Structure formats: C-alpha cells, structure tokens
C-alpha positions as semicolon CSV with decimal commas, in nm:
position;residue;x (nm);y (nm);z (nm)
1;M;15,248;8,359;15,169
2;A;14,983;8,352;15,415
3;P;15,063;8,451;15,783
4;E;15,161;8,187;16,031
5;P;14,821;8,201;16,232
6;H;14,615;8,140;15,916
7;R;14,831;7,857;15,801
8;V;14,782;7,681;16,123
9;W;14,411;7,750;16,117
10;G;14,386;7,634;15,743
11;M;14,562;7,306;15,811
12;S;14,343;7,222;16,104
13;A;14,020;7,335;15,954
14;C;14,060;7,137;15,639
15;L;14,103;6,837;15,837
16;G;13,778;6,919;16,050
17;Y;13,600;6,995;15,726
18;L;13,676;6,670;15,557
19;C;13,584;6,472;15,868
20;A;13,242;6,666;15,907
21;A;13,180;6,601;15,526
22;V;13,233;6,224;15,573
23;A;13,000;6,234;15,891
24;A;12,741;6,411;15,708
25;L;12,716;6,142;15,446
26;S;12,645;5,879;15,734
27;S;12,298;5,740;15,753
28;R;12,303;5,754;16,134
29;P;12,044;5,959;16,314
30;R;12,290;6,169;16,463
31;G;12,505;6,233;16,166
32;R;12,431;6,598;16,112
33;A;12,504;6,661;16,490
34;I;12,824;6,470;16,466
35;S;12,926;6,655;16,162
36;V;12,891;6,980;16,330
37;C;13,090;6,874;16,619
38;L;13,378;6,772;16,408
39;A;13,364;7,111;16,202
40;L;13,370;7,301;16,545
41;G;13,658;7,070;16,654
42;G;13,858;7,127;16,368
43;A;13,804;7,486;16,287
44;V;13,737;7,649;16,614
45;V;13,861;7,445;16,912
46;V;14,188;7,274;16,800
47;P;14,346;7,568;16,621
48;F;14,227;7,818;16,890
49;V;14,394;7,625;17,168
50;L;14,703;7,583;16,968
51;L;14,726;7,928;16,876
52;V;14,652;8,067;17,237
53;L;14,903;7,829;17,386
54;T;15,191;7,905;17,138
55;G;15,095;8,277;17,144
56;T;15,067;8,304;16,769
57;A;14,806;8,572;16,662
58;Q;14,764;8,873;16,429
59;S;14,908;9,205;16,518
60;E;14,570;9,338;16,638
61;V;14,567;9,101;16,936
62;G;14,877;9,271;17,067
63;V;14,752;9,609;17,006
64;V;14,449;9,520;17,218
65;E;14,630;9,393;17,493
66;R;14,855;9,704;17,506
67;S;14,568;9,929;17,495
68;G;14,429;9,756;17,825
69;L;14,778;9,802;17,995
70;L;14,782;10,160;17,885
71;T;14,434;10,231;18,021
72;L;14,527;10,087;18,348
73;R;14,852;10,308;18,355
74;Q;14,714;10,650;18,218
75;T;14,324;10,593;18,187
76;T;14,351;10,614;17,801
77;P;14,453;10,354;17,553
78;Y;14,657;10,585;17,311
79;L;15,015;10,661;17,301
80;P;15,083;11,042;17,285
81;D;15,341;10,995;17,017
82;P;15,347;10,637;16,846
83;H;15,663;10,592;16,654
84;T;15,566;10,280;16,440
85;V;15,241;10,154;16,303
86;G;15,251;9,867;16,570
87;E;15,208;10,147;16,833
88;V;14,879;10,282;16,698
89;T;14,551;10,211;16,850
90;P;14,286;10,239;16,575
91;Y;14,006;10,138;16,837
92;L;13,795;10,330;17,056
93;P;13,829;10,319;17,422
94;G;13,585;10,053;17,479
95;M;13,807;9,776;17,307
96;A;14,050;9,813;17,590
97;V;13,833;9,602;17,806
98;F;13,935;9,301;17,615
99;G;14,308;9,379;17,695
100;L;14,274;9,415;18,072
101;P;14,304;9,063;18,175
102;R;14,658;9,040;18,019
103;A;14,720;9,369;18,195
104;V;14,615;9,227;18,527
105;L;14,744;8,883;18,500
106;G;15,071;8,933;18,306
107;E;15,257;8,664;18,120
108;S;15,437;8,483;18,399
109;G;15,320;8,136;18,372
110;P;15,118;7,938;18,127
111;L;14,782;7,992;18,288
112;P;14,796;8,364;18,301
113;G;14,934;8,342;17,935
114;V;14,615;8,154;17,823
115;L;14,360;8,366;18,051
116;G;14,521;8,704;17,952
117;D;14,495;8,649;17,567
118;A;14,251;8,894;17,439
119;R;14,122;8,654;17,169
120;L;13,964;8,436;17,449
121;W;13,739;8,727;17,612
122;C;13,662;8,837;17,255
123;A;13,519;8,477;17,171
124;V;13,345;8,487;17,524
125;A;13,180;8,832;17,434
126;F;13,068;8,699;17,091
127;L;12,917;8,362;17,219
128;G;12,786;8,552;17,514
129;C;12,575;8,771;17,288
130;L;12,448;8,480;17,089
131;W;12,353;8,316;17,426
132;A;12,175;8,630;17,535
133;A;11,986;8,656;17,215
134;R;11,823;8,321;17,263
135;R;11,529;8,466;17,496
136;P;11,564;8,826;17,477
137;A;11,198;8,892;17,600
138;G;11,150;8,567;17,779
139;G;10,967;8,395;17,492
140;R;11,038;8,180;17,210
141;S;11,411;8,141;17,165
142;A;11,560;8,348;16,885
143;V;11,882;8,141;16,835
144;G;11,931;7,763;16,904
145;G;11,557;7,711;16,945
146;G;11,562;7,359;16,847
147;A;11,824;7,083;16,746
148;S;11,818;7,167;16,377
149;R;11,867;7,531;16,445
150;G;12,133;7,493;16,699
151;D;12,312;7,279;16,444
152;A;12,265;7,563;16,181
153;V;12,428;7,799;16,454
154;G;12,711;7,553;16,541
155;A;12,785;7,500;16,157
156;F;12,812;7,873;16,068
157;V;13,028;7,936;16,386
158;A;13,256;7,670;16,236
159;S;13,241;7,831;15,900
160;P;13,562;8,046;15,786
161;A;13,347;8,369;15,833
162;V;13,354;8,308;16,210
163;A;13,595;8,049;16,286
164;L;13,910;8,227;16,126
165;P;13,872;8,542;16,289
166;L;13,783;8,392;16,606
167;C;14,109;8,196;16,605
168;V;14,373;8,428;16,497
169;S;14,231;8,777;16,580
170;G;13,898;8,797;16,725
171;V;13,880;9,173;16,759
172;D;13,562;9,210;16,547
173;L;13,362;8,942;16,688
174;P;13,246;9,153;17,004
175;L;13,125;9,416;16,763
176;T;12,940;9,162;16,558
177;G;12,771;9,002;16,862
178;L;12,670;9,323;17,021
179;L;12,507;9,445;16,682
180;F;12,331;9,125;16,649
181;L;12,194;9,156;16,994
182;T;12,125;9,511;16,956
183;L;11,885;9,423;16,658
184;V;11,740;9,120;16,856
185;F;11,636;9,358;17,113
186;A;11,499;9,626;16,907
187;A;11,278;9,357;16,721
188;R;11,153;9,230;17,053
189;R;11,065;9,610;17,164
190;R;11,333;9,627;17,416
191;P;11,457;9,982;17,379
192;V;11,679;10,008;17,696
193;A;11,824;9,685;17,649
194;A;11,892;9,782;17,267
195;G;12,044;10,109;17,362
196;L;12,288;9,954;17,633
197;A;12,392;9,672;17,371
198;L;12,438;9,952;17,102
199;A;12,640;10,181;17,357
200;A;12,882;9,887;17,407
201;A;12,918;9,841;17,012
202;C;12,960;10,216;16,947
203;S;13,239;10,226;17,216
204;L;13,460;9,958;17,040
205;K;13,465;10,085;16,685
206;W;13,320;10,406;16,512
207;T;13,196;10,141;16,230
208;A;12,895;10,059;16,472
209;W;12,780;10,406;16,452
210;P;12,557;10,342;16,129
211;A;12,369;10,074;16,356
212;V;12,206;10,370;16,564
213;A;12,005;10,480;16,279
214;V;11,895;10,116;16,174
215;A;11,799;10,023;16,534
216;V;11,598;10,345;16,602
217;T;11,406;10,306;16,281
218;L;11,319;9,947;16,365
219;L;11,214;10,034;16,711
220;A;11,005;10,328;16,581
221;H;10,826;10,073;16,345
222;R;10,772;9,828;16,598
223;G;10,729;10,015;16,929
224;G;10,658;10,351;16,840
225;T;10,838;10,693;16,857
226;R;10,879;10,694;17,241
227;A;11,060;10,355;17,236
228;A;11,286;10,491;16,947
229;V;11,384;10,791;17,120
230;R;11,456;10,615;17,458
231;A;11,692;10,375;17,277
232;A;11,862;10,660;17,095
233;V;11,928;10,842;17,412
234;V;12,057;10,544;17,608
235;A;12,277;10,434;17,317
236;V;12,423;10,789;17,262
237;G;12,453;10,889;17,633
238;G;12,636;10,541;17,705
239;T;12,866;10,598;17,415
240;V;12,948;10,936;17,538
241;L;13,012;10,819;17,883
242;L;13,240;10,526;17,766
243;V;13,442;10,751;17,513
244;L;13,453;11,080;17,692
245;P;13,736;11,030;17,935
246;S;13,975;10,919;17,664
247;A;13,851;11,201;17,446
248;L;13,917;11,479;17,709
249;L;14,265;11,333;17,831
250;S;14,409;11,264;17,475
251;P;14,192;11,414;17,206
252;G;14,475;11,462;16,951
253;P;14,579;11,088;16,962
254;L;14,241;10,965;16,956
255;V;14,145;11,153;16,641
256;Q;14,468;11,075;16,470
257;Q;14,466;10,694;16,551
258;V;14,091;10,620;16,550
259;F;13,988;10,837;16,258
260;A;14,291;10,961;16,044
261;F;14,472;10,648;16,065
262;P;14,215;10,375;15,933
263;T;14,109;10,622;15,656
264;G;14,461;10,660;15,535
265;R;14,515;11,023;15,659
266;G;14,741;10,947;15,947
267;P;15,136;10,957;15,978
268;F;15,161;10,592;15,910
269;E;15,008;10,377;15,632
270;T;14,740;10,175;15,721
271;P;14,802;9,781;15,677
272;A;14,446;9,761;15,559
273;A;14,527;9,792;15,192
274;S;14,295;9,514;15,000
275;P;14,223;9,618;14,645
276;L;13,852;9,743;14,703
277;P;13,720;10,037;14,513
278;G;13,747;10,300;14,772
279;R;14,120;10,184;14,801
280;L;14,199;10,188;14,444
281;L;14,059;10,529;14,406
282;A;14,254;10,667;14,707
283;D;14,577;10,538;14,550
284;L;14,522;10,790;14,255
285;G;14,606;11,085;14,471
286;P;14,440;11,349;14,668
287;V;14,173;11,379;14,416
288;G;14,091;11,011;14,420
289;W;14,083;10,997;14,813
290;Y;13,810;11,285;14,809
291;A;13,633;11,107;14,519
292;A;13,613;10,779;14,738
293;V;13,513;10,988;15,039
294;A;13,226;11,166;14,830
295;L;13,103;10,810;14,703
296;L;13,110;10,686;15,055
297;L;12,897;10,970;15,196
298;A;12,682;10,948;14,894
299;G;12,638;10,578;14,977
300;G;12,551;10,647;15,331
301;L;12,314;10,912;15,256
302;A;12,109;10,662;15,033
303;V;12,087;10,400;15,288
304;F;11,989;10,662;15,546
305;V;11,703;10,774;15,293
306;S;11,621;10,404;15,254
307;L;11,543;10,380;15,626
308;L;11,314;10,664;15,612
309;V;11,121;10,550;15,295
310;R;11,114;10,197;15,358
311;P;11,186;10,142;15,725
312;P;11,283;9,769;15,826
313;H;11,007;9,599;16,003
314;D;11,168;9,281;16,148
315;L;11,497;9,135;16,249
316;V;11,607;9,010;15,910
317;S;11,517;9,338;15,722
318;A;11,694;9,544;15,960
319;A;12,005;9,318;15,965
320;D;11,999;9,327;15,588
321;R;11,979;9,710;15,583
322;L;12,259;9,739;15,826
323;A;12,462;9,477;15,625
324;V;12,410;9,676;15,290
325;G;12,534;10,003;15,465
326;L;12,859;9,841;15,623
327;C;12,922;9,687;15,280
328;V;12,886;10,023;15,111
329;A;13,123;10,164;15,389
330;F;13,379;9,879;15,345
331;L;13,382;9,893;14,973
332;L;13,412;10,270;14,916
333;A;13,617;10,360;15,218
334;P;13,972;10,467;15,129
335;A;14,129;10,192;15,314
336;G;13,995;9,855;15,389
337;R;14,021;9,467;15,402
338;F;13,816;9,193;15,236
339;G;13,809;9,051;15,596
340;Y;13,587;9,323;15,709
341;L;13,307;9,193;15,477
342;A;13,256;8,892;15,730
343;L;13,075;9,154;15,990
344;P;12,776;9,213;15,748
345;V;12,765;8,862;15,633
346;T;12,759;8,729;15,983
347;L;12,483;8,979;16,093
348;A;12,273;8,859;15,778
349;V;12,303;8,496;15,840
350;L;12,268;8,507;16,224
351;A;11,951;8,728;16,170
352;R;11,800;8,461;15,953
353;L;11,880;8,161;16,172
354;A;11,742;8,375;16,458
355;G;11,430;8,495;16,274
356;G;11,347;8,215;16,027
357;A;11,152;8,299;15,725
358;H;10,993;8,653;15,702
359;R;10,714;8,818;15,516
360;K;10,801;9,066;15,239
361;E;10,591;9,328;15,423
362;P;10,484;9,366;15,804
363;A;10,148;9,213;15,887
364;H;9,994;9,537;16,005
365;D;10,076;9,722;15,679
366;L;9,872;9,459;15,475
367;V;9,523;9,605;15,397
368;V;9,262;9,317;15,396
369;R;8,945;9,411;15,220
370;I;8,621;9,216;15,331
371;S;8,335;9,276;15,112
372;R;8,010;9,272;15,275
373;P;7,789;9,002;15,155
374;A;7,498;9,127;14,962
375;R;7,154;9,125;15,110
376;P;6,924;8,886;14,965
377;A;6,646;9,040;14,780
378;P;6,318;9,024;14,991
379;V;6,089;8,753;14,852
380;P;5,751;8,894;14,774
381;A;5,461;8,743;14,991
382;S;5,213;8,548;14,815
383;R;4,870;8,657;14,817
384;G;4,770;8,318;14,942
385;A;4,953;8,378;15,281
386;R;4,736;8,662;15,403
C-alpha cells in the first residue's frame, strides 16, 4: 500500500490531470494555458497546501528539520550516537539550511507550522533556481522565454517527476535546481556563478560531486582553461567551507551517516531498497556488494573518459552527460530508489526546455571548406586589335 502522502497526492493529481486533459481538448485560444494551470492546481498547489497544513510528509522532511535544530544547538546536524534509522542524517551539512525555519519558528501555531515546513523552502529554492536561470547573462531568457515555453515549463513542473517529490518530500529539488543552474551558468561562460551554484549543490548531497567534472569540461570548451579552473576553485573551495565545520566537529558521525549508511554499510539498514541492479548484487553478500561497487566505479570512469574524449559543448549535451552519469550511479549503487532517477530526468528535460534544439556538434568545430573559383583562362588578343 502506498504511503499516506502519496495517496493524497495521487487523488488530487488524477483530478487535476483529468481537468487539464479536458481543457486541452478545448478549441479556445487559451486552452493550453488553462490546461497547464489546472494541472498545476491539481498536482502541485492543492496537495501541497493540504499536506503542509496537515503535517503529512515523508520521513525525510522530519530528518531535514531535525538537522536544522541540531545545527543551531551544536553546529553540526549529526547525532553522535543514533539509536534508530530515523535519527540518521544522510545529507551533507548544507541540507540543514532548509530545516532552520522550523528550528527558529517552532510549531506553536498554524502559521509557524506552515512556514517552518522544510518542503516549502525546498520548493522555493527549486523554483528560485528556475527563475535565476531565465537571464543568467543578461541576454535571451533561458527558461520561460515565451508563452509556449512557459507553458511547457509549467506542464513539466506539474508532471509526476517534479510535482510528486515537491509535495511529499522535496529534499532532492534544491539539488536538482542548483545543478541545472550550474550548467546554465557554465553554458553562458559565467565561471564564478557556476562555481558558487555548484558549491551549494555539493554541500547538500555528495551525489552532486560528479557535476564538478561536467561543469568544468563544459566551461573549458566554451570559455577556456582559465574559466574552467576558476569555476573548479570556487566550487571546491566553497564546498570545503560549507562542509568543513561539521567534518571537524563530528567526523565519525558524518562518515557513518552520509557515506556508509546510504551505501548499505552503516549500522542501520537503509530504506532505499528498490530492486535496482546494484541493490540486487549487494543482496548476494559481501562479494556481491564489492561487485556492485566495482561496476559503479567502472561506470563512473567510463563517463569521465567520455568527458575527455568528447566534451559537452552546450547546455543540452552537458545535462545529458550528467544525467547518464547519475543514472549509472543510481542503478549500480548498492542501495537506491527508483525515485532517484527523477533527478537526471528533470535535468535532461529542463535543459531542452531552456536550450531548445541544438546541433550535434559545436559550430566552431565544423570545418567549412570554401574552394576558390578557378581563374578564367586568359582570352588571347586577336591580331586585329593591335
């Protein structure tokens, strides 16, 4: 049986999608816009408000809110000796930012209860990244540049890939938005902005770390080596500054809860147990676990080599390469969920909505040969012209 938050979302979303389908069949000029609004209302607005007001959410929301409270009390979001799986914080310290409103406002009263919900601020962060990606270089809009593209973005936000996690959990949406914003800034040759967005993403979850290689190679291709190095320095330095305090204060709990627990090597069994290839291998015992890790490392190495052999040249190709790397990681990891695959899907779709159609090869790599026109043979002068 599906969890309660998922059932509430499913009933509301089905009604919204049905109304949106009826509106899409209408011959009115604004039928498409009305359809998108109905889908957003049924799949996002109504279930989100209902779940937040009733306090119904997945367990990750409580984990994030507790990490914010622990950060205020002890400067680190990790309990030194967790006794249950619910006391484990499998996120890097940056995720605690979304739990700070609950820690500051408390739960005394309906308004603090709503404003303190971590899902609200996760959604604000995700939508804020989409808004920031509109004009990253002061030029043509990247997202929502026209009415049709705005409708497309709205329809995708109303799709289950975004609407379901936004309403029931939301913890992966800030990571997705920051990774997308990183690639947008890299494609627009803004190394410092790309590095800052990447540092923020890498301080939330270590699954964002592969994006460093993708963003750096994209910047190297479009902006040169100096821009790539600048972005890498900002990203790595920013991540270290955000993670180092907790790493120094509680190194053991950080390693056990952030790295060992999600890979199935912690003291508690991770609830991320979807029957993906890596998980099935890990269930065979220690040999299977090491085989899954070996395949995971081999897949990561293959993606890294592809970045060197054929570096991404625009937003869409970079998002596709990062999406492939994340899919390999999620499929071959010793523990994982089907829901994790929504992240690479969202990146690939948003990149296409932002970048539109793209060439198979970058324009400056295409060699255009122009043959010189043959000189006409000289016409011999007639003897009578002397």
